[in-house]
PDB file of C-alpha atoms in Angstrom:
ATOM      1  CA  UNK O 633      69.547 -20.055 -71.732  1.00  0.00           C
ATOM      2  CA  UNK O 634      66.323 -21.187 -70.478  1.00  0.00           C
ATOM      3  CA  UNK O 635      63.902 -21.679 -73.187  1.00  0.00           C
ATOM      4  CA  UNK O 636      60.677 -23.084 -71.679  1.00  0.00           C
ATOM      5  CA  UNK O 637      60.396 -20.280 -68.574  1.00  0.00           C
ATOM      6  CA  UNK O 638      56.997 -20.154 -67.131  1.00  0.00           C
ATOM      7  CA  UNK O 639      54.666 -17.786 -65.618  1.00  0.00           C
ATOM      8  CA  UNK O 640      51.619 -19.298 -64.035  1.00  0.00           C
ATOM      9  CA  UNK O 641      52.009 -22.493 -65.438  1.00  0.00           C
ATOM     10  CA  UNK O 642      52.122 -20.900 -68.868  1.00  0.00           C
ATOM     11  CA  UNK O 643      54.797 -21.844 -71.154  1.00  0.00           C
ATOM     12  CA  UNK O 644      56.737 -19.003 -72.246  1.00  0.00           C
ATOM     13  CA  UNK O 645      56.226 -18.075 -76.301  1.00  0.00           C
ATOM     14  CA  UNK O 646      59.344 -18.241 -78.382  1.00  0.00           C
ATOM     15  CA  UNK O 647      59.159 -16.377 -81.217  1.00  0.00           C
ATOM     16  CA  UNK O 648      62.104 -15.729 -84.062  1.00  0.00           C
ATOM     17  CA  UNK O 649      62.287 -13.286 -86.490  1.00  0.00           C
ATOM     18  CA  UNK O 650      63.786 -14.808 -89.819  1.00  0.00           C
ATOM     19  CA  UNK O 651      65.104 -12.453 -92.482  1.00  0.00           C
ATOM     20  CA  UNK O 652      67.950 -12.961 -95.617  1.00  0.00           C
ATOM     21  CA  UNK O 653      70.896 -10.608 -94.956  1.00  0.00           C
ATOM     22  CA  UNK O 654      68.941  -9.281 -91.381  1.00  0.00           C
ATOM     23  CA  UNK O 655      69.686  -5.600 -92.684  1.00  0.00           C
ATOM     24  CA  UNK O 656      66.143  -4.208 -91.183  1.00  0.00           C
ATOM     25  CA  UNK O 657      65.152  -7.586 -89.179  1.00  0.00           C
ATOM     26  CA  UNK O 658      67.518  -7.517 -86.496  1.00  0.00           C
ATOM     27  CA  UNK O 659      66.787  -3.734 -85.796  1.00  0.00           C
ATOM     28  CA  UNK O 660      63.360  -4.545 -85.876  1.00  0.00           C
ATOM     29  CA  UNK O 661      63.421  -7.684 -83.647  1.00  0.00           C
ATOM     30  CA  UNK O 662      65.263  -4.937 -81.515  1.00  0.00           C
ATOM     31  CA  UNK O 663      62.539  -3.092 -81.349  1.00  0.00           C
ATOM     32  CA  UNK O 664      60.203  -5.886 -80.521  1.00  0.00           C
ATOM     33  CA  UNK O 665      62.219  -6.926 -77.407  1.00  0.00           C
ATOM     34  CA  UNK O 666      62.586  -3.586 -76.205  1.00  0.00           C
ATOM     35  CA  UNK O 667      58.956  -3.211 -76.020  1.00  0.00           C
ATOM     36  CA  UNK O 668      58.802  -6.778 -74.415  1.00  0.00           C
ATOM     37  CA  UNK O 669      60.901  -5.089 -71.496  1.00  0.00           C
ATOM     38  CA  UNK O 670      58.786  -1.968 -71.073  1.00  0.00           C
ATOM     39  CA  UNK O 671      56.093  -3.760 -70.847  1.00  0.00           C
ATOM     40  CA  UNK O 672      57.483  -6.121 -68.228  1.00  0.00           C
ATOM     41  CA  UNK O 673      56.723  -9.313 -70.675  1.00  0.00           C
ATOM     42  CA  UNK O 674      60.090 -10.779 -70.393  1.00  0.00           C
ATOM     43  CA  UNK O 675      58.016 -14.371 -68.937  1.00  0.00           C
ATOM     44  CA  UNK O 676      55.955 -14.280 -71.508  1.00  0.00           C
ATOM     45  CA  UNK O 677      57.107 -13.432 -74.750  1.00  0.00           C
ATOM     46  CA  UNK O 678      60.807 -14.030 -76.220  1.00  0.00           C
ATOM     47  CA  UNK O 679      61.585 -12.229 -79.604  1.00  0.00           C
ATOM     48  CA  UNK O 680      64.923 -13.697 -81.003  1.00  0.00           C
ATOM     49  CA  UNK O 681      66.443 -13.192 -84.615  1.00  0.00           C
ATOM     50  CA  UNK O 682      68.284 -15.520 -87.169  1.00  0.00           C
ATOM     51  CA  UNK O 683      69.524 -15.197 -90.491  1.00  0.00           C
ATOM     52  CA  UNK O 684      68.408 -17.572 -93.193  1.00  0.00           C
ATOM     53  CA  UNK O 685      71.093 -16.943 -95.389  1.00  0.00           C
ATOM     54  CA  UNK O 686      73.788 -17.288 -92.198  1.00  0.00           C
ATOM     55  CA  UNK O 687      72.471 -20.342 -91.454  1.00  0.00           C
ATOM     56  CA  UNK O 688      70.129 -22.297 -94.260  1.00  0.00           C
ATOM     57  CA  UNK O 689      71.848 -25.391 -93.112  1.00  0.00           C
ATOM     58  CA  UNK O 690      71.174 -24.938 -89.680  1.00  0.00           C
ATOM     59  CA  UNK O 691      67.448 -23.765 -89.800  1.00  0.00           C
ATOM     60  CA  UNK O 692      66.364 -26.993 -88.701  1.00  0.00           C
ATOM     61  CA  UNK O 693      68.712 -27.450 -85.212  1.00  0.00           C
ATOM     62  CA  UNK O 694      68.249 -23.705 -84.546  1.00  0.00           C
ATOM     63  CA  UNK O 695      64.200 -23.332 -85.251  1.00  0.00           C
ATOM     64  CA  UNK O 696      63.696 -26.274 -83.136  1.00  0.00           C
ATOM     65  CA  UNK O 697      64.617 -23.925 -80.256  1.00  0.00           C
ATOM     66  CA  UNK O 698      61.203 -21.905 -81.135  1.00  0.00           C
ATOM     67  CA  UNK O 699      57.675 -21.912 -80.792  1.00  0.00           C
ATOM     68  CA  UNK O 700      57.230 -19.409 -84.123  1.00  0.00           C
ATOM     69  CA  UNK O 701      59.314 -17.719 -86.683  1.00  0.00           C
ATOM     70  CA  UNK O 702      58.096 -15.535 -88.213  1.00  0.00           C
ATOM     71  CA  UNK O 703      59.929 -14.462 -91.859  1.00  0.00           C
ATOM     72  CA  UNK O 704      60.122 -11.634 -93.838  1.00  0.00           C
ATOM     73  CA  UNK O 705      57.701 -11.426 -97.059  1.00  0.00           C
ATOM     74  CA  UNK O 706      60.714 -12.144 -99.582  1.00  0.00           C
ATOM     75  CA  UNK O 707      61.488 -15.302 -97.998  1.00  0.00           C
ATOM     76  CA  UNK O 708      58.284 -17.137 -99.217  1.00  0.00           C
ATOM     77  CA  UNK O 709      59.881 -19.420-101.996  1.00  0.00           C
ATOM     78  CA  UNK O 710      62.552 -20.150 -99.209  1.00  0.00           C
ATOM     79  CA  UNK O 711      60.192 -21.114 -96.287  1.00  0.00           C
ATOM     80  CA  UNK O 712      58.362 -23.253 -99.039  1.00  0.00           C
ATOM     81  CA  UNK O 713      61.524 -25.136-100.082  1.00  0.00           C
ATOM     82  CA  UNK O 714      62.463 -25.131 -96.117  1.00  0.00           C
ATOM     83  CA  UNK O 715      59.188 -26.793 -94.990  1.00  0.00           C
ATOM     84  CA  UNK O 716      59.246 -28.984 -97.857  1.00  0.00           C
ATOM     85  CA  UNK O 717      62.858 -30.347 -97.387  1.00  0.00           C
ATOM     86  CA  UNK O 718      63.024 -30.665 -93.758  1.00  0.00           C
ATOM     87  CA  UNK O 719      60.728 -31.506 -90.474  1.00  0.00           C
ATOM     88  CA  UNK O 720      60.263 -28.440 -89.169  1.00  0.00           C
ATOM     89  CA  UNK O 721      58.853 -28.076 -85.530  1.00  0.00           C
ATOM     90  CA  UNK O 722      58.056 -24.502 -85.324  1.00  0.00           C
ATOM     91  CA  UNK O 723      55.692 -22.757 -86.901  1.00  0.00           C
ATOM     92  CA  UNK O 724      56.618 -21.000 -90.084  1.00  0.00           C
ATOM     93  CA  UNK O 725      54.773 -18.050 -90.669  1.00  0.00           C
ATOM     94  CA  UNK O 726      55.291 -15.227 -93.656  1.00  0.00           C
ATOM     95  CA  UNK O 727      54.565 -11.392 -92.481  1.00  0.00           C
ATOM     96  CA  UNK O 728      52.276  -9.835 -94.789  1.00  0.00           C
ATOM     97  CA  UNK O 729      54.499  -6.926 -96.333  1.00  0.00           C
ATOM     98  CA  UNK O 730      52.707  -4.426 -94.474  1.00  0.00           C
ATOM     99  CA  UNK O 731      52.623  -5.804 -91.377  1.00  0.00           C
ATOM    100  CA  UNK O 732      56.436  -6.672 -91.300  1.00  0.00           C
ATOM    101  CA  UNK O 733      56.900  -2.742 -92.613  1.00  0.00           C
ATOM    102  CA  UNK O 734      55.546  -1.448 -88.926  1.00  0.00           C
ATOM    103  CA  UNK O 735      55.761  -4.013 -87.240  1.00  0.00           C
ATOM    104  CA  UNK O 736      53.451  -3.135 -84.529  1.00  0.00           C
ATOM    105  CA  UNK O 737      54.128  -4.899 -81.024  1.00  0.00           C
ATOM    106  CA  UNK O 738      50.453  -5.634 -79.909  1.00  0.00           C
ATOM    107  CA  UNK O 739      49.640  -6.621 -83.565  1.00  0.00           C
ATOM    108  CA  UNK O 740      52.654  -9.033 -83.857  1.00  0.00           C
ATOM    109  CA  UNK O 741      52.194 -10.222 -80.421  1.00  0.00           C
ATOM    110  CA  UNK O 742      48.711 -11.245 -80.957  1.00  0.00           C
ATOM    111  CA  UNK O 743      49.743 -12.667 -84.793  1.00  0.00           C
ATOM    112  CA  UNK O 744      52.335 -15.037 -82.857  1.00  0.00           C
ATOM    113  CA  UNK O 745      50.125 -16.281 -79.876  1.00  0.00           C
ATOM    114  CA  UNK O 746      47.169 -16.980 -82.792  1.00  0.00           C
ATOM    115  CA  UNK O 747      50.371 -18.895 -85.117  1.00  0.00           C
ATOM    116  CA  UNK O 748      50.995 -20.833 -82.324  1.00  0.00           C
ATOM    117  CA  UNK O 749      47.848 -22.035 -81.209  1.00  0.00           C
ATOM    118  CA  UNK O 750      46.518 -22.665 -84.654  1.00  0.00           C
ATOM    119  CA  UNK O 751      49.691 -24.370 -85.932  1.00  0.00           C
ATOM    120  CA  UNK O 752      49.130 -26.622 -82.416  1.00  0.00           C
ATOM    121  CA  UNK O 753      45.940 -28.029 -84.260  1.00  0.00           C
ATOM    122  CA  UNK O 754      47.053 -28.172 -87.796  1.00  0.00           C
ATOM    123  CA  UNK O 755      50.477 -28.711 -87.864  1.00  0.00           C
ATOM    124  CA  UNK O 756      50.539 -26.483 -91.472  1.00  0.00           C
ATOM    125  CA  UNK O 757      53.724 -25.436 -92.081  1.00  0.00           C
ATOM    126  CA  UNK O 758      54.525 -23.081 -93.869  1.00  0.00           C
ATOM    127  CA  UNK O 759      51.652 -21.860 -91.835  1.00  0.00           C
ATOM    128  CA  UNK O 760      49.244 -19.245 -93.237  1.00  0.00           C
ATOM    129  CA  UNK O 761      45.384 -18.046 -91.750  1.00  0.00           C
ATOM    130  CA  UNK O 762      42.318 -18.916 -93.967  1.00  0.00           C
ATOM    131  CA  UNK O 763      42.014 -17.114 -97.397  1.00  0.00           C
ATOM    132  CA  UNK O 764      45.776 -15.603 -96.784  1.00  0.00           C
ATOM    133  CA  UNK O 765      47.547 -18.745 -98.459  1.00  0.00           C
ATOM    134  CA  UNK O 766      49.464 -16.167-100.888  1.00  0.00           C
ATOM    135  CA  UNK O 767      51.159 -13.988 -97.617  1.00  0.00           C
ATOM    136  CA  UNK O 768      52.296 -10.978-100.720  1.00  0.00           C
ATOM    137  CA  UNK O 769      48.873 -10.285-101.491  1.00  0.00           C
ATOM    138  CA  UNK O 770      47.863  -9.605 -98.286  1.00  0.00           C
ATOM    139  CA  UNK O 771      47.586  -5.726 -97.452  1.00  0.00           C
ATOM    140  CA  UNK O 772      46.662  -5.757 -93.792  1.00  0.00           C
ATOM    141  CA  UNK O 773      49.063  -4.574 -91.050  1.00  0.00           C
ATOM    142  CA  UNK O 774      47.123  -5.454 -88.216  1.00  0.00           C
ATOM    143  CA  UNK O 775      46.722  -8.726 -86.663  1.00  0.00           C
ATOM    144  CA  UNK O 776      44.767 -11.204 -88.183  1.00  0.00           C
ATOM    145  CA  UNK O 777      42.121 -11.323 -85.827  1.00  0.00           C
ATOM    146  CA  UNK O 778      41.963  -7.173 -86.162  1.00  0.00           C
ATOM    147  CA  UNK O 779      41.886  -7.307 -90.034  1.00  0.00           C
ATOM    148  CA  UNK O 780      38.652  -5.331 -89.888  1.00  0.00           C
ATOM    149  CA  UNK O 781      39.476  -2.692 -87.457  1.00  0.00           C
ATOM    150  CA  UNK O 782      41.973  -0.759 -89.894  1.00  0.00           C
ATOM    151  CA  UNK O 783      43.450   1.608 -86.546  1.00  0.00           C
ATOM    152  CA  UNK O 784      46.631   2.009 -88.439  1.00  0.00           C
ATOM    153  CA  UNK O 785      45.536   2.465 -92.116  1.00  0.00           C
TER     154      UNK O 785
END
């Protein structure tokens, strides 16, 4: 598979969903590539899933393959001990608990590109917006760029 497609020069954003178990994850990573399909985004947005708790040992070869991953709220301690153990070259962002229960398309898309670029210029990992460094305290489910707008409180 062809991970660096391109659209108008554009490099194709690979995001990964990263759960424990992947009981609720992988149906909502489903979700999140179904609407990349009906909205004809397939060459510019890839929404993949992997299980931490599968593969721990492999998180390193397999994130390499992505631009972000983007884990599940009870995985902080995890992504902490992941970052701090091992050179990770993907962005590793924690889901507010809100946001990962709706899971919104537009607001996750948007979260991802705005990951990506920041974690270009920082290279913070795990990576976390200003003034969100604790991702469980968080209560917004919109993107962090919409945090004021509230449209689906």
């Amino acid at each position: 598979m062809d991970l660096t497609k391109k659209k108008e020069g554009l490099k194709m954003l690979r995001v990964v969903i990263c759960c424990g178990a992947g009981m609720s994850s992988s149906y909502l990573t489903q979700r999140l590539q179904n609407e990349v399909k009906a909205r004809g985004l397939e060459n510019e947005v890839s929404f993949d899933f992997f299980s931490l708790e599968i593969g721990i040992r492999e998180a390193s070869k397999v994130l390499k393959n992505y631009d972000v991953a983007m884990c599940c709220p009870h995985l902080k301690v995890v992504i902490n001990e992941l970052c701090k153990k091992n050179d990770i070259s993907c962005a590793m962002y924690i889901f507010p608990p809100k946001m990962y229960g709706t899971l919104y398309f537009d607001e996750v898309y948007q979260d991802a590109k705005d990951v990506y670029e920041q974690f270009q210029q920082t290279k913070m990992n795990p990576f976390h917006f200003p003034g969100e460094e604790n991702p469980l305290r968080i209560k917004r489910c919109e993107a962090y760029r919409n945090r004021h707008n509230h449209k689906y409180d």
